[in-house]
PDB file of C-alpha atoms (C1' of nucleotides) in Angstrom:
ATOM      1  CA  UNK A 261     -18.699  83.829-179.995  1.00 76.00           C
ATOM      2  CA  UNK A 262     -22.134  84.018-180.421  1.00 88.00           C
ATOM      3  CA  UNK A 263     -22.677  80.450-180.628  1.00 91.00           C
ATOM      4  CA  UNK A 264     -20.473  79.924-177.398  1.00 93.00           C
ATOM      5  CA  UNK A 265     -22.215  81.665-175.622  1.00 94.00           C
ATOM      6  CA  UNK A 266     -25.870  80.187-176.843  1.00 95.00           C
ATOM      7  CA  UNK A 267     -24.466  76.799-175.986  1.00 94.00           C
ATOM      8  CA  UNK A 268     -22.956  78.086-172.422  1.00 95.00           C
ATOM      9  CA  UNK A 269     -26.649  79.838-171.866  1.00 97.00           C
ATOM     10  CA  UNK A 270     -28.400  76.477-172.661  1.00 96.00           C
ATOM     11  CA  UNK A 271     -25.917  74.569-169.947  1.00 95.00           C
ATOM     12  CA  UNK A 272     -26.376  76.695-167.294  1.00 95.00           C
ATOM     13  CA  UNK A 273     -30.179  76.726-167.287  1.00 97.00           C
ATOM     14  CA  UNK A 274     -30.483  72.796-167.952  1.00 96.00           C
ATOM     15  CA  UNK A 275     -27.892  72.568-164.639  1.00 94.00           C
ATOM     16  CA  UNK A 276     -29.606  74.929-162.883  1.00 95.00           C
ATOM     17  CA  UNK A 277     -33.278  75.457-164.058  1.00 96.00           C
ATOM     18  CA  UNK A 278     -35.009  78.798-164.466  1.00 96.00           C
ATOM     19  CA  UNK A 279     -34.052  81.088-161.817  1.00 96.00           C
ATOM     20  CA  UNK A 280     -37.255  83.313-161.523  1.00 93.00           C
ATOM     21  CA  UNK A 281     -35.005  86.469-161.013  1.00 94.00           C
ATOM     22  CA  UNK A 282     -35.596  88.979-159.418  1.00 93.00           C
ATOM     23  CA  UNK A 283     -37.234  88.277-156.080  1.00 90.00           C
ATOM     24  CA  UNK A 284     -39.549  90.287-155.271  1.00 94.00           C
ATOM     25  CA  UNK A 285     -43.468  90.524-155.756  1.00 93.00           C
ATOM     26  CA  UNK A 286     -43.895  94.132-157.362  1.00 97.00           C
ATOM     27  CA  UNK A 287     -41.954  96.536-159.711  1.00 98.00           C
ATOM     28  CA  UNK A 288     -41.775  98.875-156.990  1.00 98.00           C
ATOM     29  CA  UNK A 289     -40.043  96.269-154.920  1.00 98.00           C
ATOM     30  CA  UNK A 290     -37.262  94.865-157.239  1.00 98.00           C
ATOM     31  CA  UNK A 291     -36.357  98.674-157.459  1.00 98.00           C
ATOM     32  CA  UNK A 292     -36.149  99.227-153.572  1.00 98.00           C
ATOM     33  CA  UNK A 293     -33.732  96.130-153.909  1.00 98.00           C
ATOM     34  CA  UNK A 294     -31.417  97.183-156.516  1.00 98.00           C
ATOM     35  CA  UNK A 295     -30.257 100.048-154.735  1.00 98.00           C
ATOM     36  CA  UNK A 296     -30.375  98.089-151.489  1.00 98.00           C
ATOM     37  CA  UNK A 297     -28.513  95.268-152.808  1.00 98.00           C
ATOM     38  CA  UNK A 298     -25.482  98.224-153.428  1.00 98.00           C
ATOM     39  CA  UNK A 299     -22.251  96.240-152.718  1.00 98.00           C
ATOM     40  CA  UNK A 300     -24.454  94.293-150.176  1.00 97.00           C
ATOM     41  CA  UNK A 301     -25.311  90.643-149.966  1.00 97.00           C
ATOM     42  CA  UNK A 302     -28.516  89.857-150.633  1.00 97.00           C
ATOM     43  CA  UNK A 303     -28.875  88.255-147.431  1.00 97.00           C
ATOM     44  CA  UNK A 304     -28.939  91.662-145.999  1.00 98.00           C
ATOM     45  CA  UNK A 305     -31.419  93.325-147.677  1.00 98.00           C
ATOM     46  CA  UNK A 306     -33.937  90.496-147.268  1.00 98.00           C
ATOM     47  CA  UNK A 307     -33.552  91.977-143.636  1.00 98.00           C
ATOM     48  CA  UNK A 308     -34.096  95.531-145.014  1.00 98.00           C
ATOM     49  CA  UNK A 309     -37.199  94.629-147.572  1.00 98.00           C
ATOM     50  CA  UNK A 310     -39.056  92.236-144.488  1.00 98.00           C
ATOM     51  CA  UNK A 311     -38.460  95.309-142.439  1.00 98.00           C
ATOM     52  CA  UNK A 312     -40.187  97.776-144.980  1.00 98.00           C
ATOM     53  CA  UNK A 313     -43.035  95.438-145.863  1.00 98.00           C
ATOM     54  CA  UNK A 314     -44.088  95.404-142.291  1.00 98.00           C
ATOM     55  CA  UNK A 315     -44.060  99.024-142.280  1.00 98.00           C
ATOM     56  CA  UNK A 316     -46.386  99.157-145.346  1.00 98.00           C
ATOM     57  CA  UNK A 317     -43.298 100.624-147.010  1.00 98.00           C
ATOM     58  CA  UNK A 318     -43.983  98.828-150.018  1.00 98.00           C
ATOM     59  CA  UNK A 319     -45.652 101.282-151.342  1.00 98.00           C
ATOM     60  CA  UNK A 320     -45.034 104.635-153.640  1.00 98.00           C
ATOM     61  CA  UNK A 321     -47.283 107.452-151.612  1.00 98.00           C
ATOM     62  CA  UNK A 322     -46.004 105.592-148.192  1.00 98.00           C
ATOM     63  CA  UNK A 323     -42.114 105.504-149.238  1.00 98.00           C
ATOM     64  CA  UNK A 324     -42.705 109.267-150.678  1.00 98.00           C
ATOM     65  CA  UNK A 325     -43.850 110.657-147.781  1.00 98.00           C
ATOM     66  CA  UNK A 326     -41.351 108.665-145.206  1.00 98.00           C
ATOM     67  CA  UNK A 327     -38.806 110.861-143.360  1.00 98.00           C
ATOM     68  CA  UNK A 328     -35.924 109.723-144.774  1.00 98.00           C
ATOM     69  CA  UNK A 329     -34.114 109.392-141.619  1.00 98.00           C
ATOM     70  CA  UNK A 330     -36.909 107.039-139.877  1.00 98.00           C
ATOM     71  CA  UNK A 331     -36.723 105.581-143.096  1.00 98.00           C
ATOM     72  CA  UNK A 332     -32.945 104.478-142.768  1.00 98.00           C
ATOM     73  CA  UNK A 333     -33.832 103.219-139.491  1.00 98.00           C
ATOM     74  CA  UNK A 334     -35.708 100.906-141.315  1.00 98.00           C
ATOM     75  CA  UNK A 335     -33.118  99.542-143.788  1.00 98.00           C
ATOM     76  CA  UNK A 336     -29.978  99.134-141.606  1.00 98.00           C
ATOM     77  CA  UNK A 337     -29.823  95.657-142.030  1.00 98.00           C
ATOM     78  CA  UNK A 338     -28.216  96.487-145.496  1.00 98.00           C
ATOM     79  CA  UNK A 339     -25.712  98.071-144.580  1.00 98.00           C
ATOM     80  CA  UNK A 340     -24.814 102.072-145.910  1.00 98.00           C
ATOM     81  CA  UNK A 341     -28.385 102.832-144.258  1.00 98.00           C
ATOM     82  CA  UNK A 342     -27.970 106.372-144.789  1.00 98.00           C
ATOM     83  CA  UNK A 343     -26.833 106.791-148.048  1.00 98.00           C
ATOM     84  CA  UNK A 344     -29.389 104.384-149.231  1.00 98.00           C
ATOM     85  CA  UNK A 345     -31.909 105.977-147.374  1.00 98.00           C
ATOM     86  CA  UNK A 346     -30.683 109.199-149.334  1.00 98.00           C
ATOM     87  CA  UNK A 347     -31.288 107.602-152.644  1.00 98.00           C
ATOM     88  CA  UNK A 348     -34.193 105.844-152.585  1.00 98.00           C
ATOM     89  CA  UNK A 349     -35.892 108.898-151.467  1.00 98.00           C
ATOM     90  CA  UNK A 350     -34.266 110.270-154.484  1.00 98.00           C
ATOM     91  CA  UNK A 351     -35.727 107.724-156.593  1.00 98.00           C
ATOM     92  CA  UNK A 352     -39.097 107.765-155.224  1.00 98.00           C
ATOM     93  CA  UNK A 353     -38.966 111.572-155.807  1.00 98.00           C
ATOM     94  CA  UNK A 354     -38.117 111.103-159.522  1.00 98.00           C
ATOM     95  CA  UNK A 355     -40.907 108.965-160.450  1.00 98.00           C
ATOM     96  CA  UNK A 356     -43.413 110.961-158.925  1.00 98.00           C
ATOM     97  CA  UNK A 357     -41.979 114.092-160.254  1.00 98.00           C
ATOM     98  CA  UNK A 358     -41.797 112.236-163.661  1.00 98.00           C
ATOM     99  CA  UNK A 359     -44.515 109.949-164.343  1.00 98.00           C
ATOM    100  CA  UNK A 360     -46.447 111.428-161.026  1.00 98.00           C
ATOM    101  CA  UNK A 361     -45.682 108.367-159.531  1.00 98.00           C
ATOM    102  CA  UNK A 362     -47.055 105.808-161.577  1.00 98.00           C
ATOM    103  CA  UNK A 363     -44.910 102.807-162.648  1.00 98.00           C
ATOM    104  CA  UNK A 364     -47.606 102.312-165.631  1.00 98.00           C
ATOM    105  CA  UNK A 365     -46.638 106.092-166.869  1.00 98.00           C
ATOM    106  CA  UNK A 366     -43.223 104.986-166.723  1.00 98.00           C
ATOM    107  CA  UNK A 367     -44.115 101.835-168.896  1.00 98.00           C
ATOM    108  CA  UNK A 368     -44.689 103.855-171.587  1.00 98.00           C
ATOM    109  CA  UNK A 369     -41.464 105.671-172.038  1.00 98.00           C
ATOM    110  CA  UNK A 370     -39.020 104.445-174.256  1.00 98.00           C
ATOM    111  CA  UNK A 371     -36.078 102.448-173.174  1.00 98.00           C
ATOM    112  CA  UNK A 372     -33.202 104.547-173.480  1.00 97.00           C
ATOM    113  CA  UNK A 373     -34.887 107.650-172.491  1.00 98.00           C
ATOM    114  CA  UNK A 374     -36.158 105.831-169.057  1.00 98.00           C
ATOM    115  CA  UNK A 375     -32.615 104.803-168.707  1.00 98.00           C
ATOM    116  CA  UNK A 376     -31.300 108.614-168.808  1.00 98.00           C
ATOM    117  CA  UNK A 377     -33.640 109.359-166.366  1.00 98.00           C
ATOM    118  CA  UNK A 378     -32.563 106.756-163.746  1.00 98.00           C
ATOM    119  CA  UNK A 379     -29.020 107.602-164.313  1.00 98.00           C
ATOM    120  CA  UNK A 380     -29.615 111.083-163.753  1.00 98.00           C
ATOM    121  CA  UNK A 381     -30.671 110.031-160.029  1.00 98.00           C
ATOM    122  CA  UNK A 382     -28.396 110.252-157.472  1.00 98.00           C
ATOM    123  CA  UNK A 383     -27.018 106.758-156.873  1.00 98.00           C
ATOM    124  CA  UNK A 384     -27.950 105.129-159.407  1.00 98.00           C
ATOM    125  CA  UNK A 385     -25.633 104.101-161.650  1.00 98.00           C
ATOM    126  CA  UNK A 386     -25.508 101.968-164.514  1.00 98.00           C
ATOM    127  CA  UNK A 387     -25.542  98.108-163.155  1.00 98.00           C
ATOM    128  CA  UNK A 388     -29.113  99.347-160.368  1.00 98.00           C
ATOM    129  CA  UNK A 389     -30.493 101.210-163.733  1.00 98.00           C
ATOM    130  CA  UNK A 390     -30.561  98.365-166.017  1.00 98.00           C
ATOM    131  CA  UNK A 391     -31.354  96.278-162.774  1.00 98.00           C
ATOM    132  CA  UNK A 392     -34.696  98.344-162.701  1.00 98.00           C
ATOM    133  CA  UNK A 393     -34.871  97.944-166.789  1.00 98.00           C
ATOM    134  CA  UNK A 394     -34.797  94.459-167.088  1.00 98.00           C
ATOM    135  CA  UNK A 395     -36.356  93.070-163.717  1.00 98.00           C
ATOM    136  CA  UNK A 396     -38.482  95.978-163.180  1.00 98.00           C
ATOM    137  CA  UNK A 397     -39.984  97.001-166.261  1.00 98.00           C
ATOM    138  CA  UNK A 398     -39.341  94.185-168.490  1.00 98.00           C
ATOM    139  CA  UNK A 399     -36.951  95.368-170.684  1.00 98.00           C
ATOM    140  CA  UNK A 400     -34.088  93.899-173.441  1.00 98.00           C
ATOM    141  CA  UNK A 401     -31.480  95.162-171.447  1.00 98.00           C
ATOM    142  CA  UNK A 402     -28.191  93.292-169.755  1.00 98.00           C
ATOM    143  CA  UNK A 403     -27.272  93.762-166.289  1.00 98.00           C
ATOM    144  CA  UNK A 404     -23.089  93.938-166.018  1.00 98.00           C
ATOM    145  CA  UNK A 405     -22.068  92.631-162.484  1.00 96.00           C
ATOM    146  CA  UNK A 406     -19.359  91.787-160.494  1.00 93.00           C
ATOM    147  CA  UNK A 407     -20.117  88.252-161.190  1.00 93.00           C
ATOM    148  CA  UNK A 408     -20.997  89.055-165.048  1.00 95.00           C
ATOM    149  CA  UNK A 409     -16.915  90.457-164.945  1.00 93.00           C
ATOM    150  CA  UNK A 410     -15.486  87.758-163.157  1.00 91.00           C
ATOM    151  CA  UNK A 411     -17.102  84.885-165.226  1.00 92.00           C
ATOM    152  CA  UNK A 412     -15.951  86.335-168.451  1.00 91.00           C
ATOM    153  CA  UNK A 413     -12.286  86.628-166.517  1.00 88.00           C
ATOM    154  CA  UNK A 414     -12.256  83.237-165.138  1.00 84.00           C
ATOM    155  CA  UNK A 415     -13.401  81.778-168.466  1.00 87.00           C
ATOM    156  CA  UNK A 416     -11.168  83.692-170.847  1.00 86.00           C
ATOM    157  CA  UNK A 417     -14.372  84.314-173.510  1.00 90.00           C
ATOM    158  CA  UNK A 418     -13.632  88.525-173.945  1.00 93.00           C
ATOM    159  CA  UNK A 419     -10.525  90.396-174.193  1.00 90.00           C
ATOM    160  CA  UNK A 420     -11.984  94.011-174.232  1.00 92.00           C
ATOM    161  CA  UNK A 421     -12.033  96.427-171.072  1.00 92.00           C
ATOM    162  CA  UNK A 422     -13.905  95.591-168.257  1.00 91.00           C
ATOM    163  CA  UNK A 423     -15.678  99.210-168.744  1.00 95.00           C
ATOM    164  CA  UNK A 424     -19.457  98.286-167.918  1.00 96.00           C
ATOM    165  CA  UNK A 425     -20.653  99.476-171.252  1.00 96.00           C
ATOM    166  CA  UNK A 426     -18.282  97.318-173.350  1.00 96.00           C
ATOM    167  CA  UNK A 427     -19.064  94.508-171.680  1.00 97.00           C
ATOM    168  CA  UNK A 428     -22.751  95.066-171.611  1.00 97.00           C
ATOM    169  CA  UNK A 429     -22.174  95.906-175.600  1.00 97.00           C
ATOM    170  CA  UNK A 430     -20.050  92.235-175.875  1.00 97.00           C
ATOM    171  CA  UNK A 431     -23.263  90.605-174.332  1.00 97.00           C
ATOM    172  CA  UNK A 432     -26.531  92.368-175.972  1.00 97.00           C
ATOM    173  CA  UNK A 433     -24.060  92.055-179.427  1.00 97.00           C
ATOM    174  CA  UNK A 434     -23.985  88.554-179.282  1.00 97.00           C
ATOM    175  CA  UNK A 435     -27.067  87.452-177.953  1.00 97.00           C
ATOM    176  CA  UNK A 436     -31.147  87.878-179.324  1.00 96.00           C
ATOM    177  CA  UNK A 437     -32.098  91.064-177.698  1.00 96.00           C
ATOM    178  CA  UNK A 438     -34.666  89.296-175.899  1.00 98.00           C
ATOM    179  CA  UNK A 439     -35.905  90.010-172.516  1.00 98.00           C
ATOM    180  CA  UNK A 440     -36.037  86.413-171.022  1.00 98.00           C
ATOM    181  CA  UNK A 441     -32.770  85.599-172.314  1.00 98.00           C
ATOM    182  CA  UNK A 442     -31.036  88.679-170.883  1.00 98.00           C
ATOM    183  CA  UNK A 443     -33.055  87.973-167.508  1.00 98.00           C
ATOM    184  CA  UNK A 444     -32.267  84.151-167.500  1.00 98.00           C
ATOM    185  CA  UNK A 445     -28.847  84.348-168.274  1.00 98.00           C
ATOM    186  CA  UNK A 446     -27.642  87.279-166.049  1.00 98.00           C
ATOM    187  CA  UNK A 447     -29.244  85.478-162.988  1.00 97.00           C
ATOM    188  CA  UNK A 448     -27.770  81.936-164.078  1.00 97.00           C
ATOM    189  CA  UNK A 449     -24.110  83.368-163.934  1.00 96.00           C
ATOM    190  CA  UNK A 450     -24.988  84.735-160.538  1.00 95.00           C
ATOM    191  CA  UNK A 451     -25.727  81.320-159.683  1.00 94.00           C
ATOM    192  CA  UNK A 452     -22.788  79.986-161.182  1.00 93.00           C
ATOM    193  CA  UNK A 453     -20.521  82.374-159.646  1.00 91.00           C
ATOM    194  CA  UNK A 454     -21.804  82.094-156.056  1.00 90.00           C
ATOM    195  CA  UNK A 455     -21.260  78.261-156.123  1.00 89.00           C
ATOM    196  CA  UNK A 456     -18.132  78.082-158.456  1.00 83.00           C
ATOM    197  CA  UNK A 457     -16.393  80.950-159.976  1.00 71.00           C
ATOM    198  CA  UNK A 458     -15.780  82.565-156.454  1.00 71.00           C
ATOM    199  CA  UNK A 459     -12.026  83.227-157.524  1.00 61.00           C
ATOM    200  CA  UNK A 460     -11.150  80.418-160.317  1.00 60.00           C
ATOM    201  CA  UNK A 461     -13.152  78.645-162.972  1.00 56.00           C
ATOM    202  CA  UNK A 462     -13.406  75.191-163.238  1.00 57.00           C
ATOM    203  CA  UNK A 463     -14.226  73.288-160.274  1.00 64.00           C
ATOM    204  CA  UNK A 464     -14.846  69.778-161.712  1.00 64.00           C
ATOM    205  CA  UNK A 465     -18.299  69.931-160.444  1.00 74.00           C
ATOM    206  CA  UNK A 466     -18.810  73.229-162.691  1.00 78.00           C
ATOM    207  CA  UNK A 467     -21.559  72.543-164.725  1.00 83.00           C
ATOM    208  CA  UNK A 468     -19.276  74.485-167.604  1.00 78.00           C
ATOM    209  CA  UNK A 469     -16.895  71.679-167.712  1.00 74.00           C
ATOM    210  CA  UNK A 470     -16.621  69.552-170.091  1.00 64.00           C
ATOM    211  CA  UNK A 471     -13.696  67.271-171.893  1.00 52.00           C
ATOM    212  CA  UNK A 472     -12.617  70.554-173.966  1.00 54.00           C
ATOM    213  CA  UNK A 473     -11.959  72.093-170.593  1.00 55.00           C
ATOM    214  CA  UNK A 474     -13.702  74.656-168.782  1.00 58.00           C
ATOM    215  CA  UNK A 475     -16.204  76.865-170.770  1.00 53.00           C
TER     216      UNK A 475
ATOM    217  C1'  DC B 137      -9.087  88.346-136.832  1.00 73.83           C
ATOM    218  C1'  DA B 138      -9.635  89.718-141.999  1.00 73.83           C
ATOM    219  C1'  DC B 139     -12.392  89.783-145.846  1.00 73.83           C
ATOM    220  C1'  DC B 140     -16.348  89.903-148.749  1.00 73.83           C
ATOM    221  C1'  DA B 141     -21.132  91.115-150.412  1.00 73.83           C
ATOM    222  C1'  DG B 142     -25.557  91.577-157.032  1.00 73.83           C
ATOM    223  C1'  DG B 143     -22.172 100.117-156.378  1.00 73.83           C
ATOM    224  C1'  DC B 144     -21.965 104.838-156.507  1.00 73.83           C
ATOM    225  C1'  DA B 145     -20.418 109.568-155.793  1.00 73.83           C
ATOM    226  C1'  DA B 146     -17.086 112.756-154.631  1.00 73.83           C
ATOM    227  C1'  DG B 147     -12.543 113.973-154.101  1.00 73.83           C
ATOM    228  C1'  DT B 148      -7.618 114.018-155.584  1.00 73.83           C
ATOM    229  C1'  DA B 149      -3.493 114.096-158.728  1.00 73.83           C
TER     230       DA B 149
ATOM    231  C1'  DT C 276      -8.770 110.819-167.323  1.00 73.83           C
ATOM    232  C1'  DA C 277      -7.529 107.376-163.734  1.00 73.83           C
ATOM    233  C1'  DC C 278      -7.300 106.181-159.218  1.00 73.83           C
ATOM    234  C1'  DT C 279      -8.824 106.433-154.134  1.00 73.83           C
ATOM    235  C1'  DT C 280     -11.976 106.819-150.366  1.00 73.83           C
ATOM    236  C1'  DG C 281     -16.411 106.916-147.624  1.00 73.83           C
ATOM    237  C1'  DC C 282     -20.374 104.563-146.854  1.00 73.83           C
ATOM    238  C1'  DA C 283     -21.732 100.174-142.655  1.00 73.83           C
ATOM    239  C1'  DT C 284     -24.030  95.830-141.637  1.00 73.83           C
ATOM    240  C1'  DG C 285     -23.724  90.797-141.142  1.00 73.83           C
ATOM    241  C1'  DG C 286     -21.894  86.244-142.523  1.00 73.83           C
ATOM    242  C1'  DT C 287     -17.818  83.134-143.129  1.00 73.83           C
TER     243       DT C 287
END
DNA sequence: CACCAGGCAAGTA
DNA sequence: TACTTGCATGGT
């Protein structure tokens, strides 16, 4: 399987190129966007982030000392405004509490323990965590998705549970724990899945076809 | 009109 | 443990 998945890894990214995941210009802002991006379509939270950057909301002292209910104001493009609201002040909190609010003190904690500490914020679960990991703070970790689930469905390639940490485990077990692969391939199914896998495989267009079949 | 979109927490049985 | 519900806007 690990060879299957190599070769499906190198035909995604010559159909689709390098995907320069995750938008956004600092650390700070590809973690406003994973929890933002919460069972919301990016589209949304474009809205949301344009809305913040204009307010100088960018920022960690700014976002730290927002009210959180002007803040949710702000956001309501994305949808859940007030729980979000909620948990990015949450967040904020916990890194300056933590690393007093420096994303370079957080740089030097170690992987796993960084990832306790996000989960141990209030809505943040596994799939924004290892968002924040990976896009965030560079690390060798995969993001499990909706789309990450319904790829390995629609193609048949993994029989375990659908429990986020198996699958994660089925990915990072057979692939070179290497940040830019994790990165690149995680936003190349995205890509995939938006244009073909939106409830079957195997469009003929699907750049995973081939005359074995689909993937 | 219904349904979905890059989840998570809290409540129930 | 396993399943359900609230959260809420905007596009198709």
């Amino acid at each position: 399987m690990t060879k299957r998945l190599r070769e499906i890894f190198e035909k995604l990214l010559t159909a689709f190129g390098q995907r320069h995941w995750w938008p956004g210009d600092s650390p700070l802002e590809i973690m406003v966007g994973a929890v933002l991006t919460q069972n919301t379509s990016w589209r949304n939270v474009e809205k949301a982030i344009d809305n913040m950057r204009a307010k100088g909301l960018l920022d960690m002292d700014a976002l730290h000392l927002m009210e959180e209910d002007r803040l949710a104001d702000v956001i309501r493009p994305a949808g859940f405004y007030r729980v979000k609201s909620k948990r990015l002040k949450a967040l904020i909190t916990d890194i300056h509490v933590r690393y007093g609010a420096s994303i370079d003190h957080m740089r030097q904690v170690p992987t796993w323990q960084l990832r306790e500490h996000l989960l141990s914020v209030k809505g943040v679960g596994p799939e924004t965590a290892d968002s924040i990991l990976l896009y965030a703070l560079d690390r060798p970790v995969f993001v499990v998705d909706a789309y990450t689930k319904r790829f390995l469905k629609n193609h048949g390639l993994y029989e375990g549970s659908d429990d986020y940490h198996d699958v994660q485990k089925f990915f990072m077990d057979n692939l070179p724990r290497d940040t830019y692969i994790f990165n690149e391939f995680h936003a190349l199914l995205v890509c995939l899945c938006q244009r073909y896998c939106k409830k079957r495989p195997s469009c003929p267009a699907c750049p995973l076809m081939d005359e074995r079949g689909c993937a």
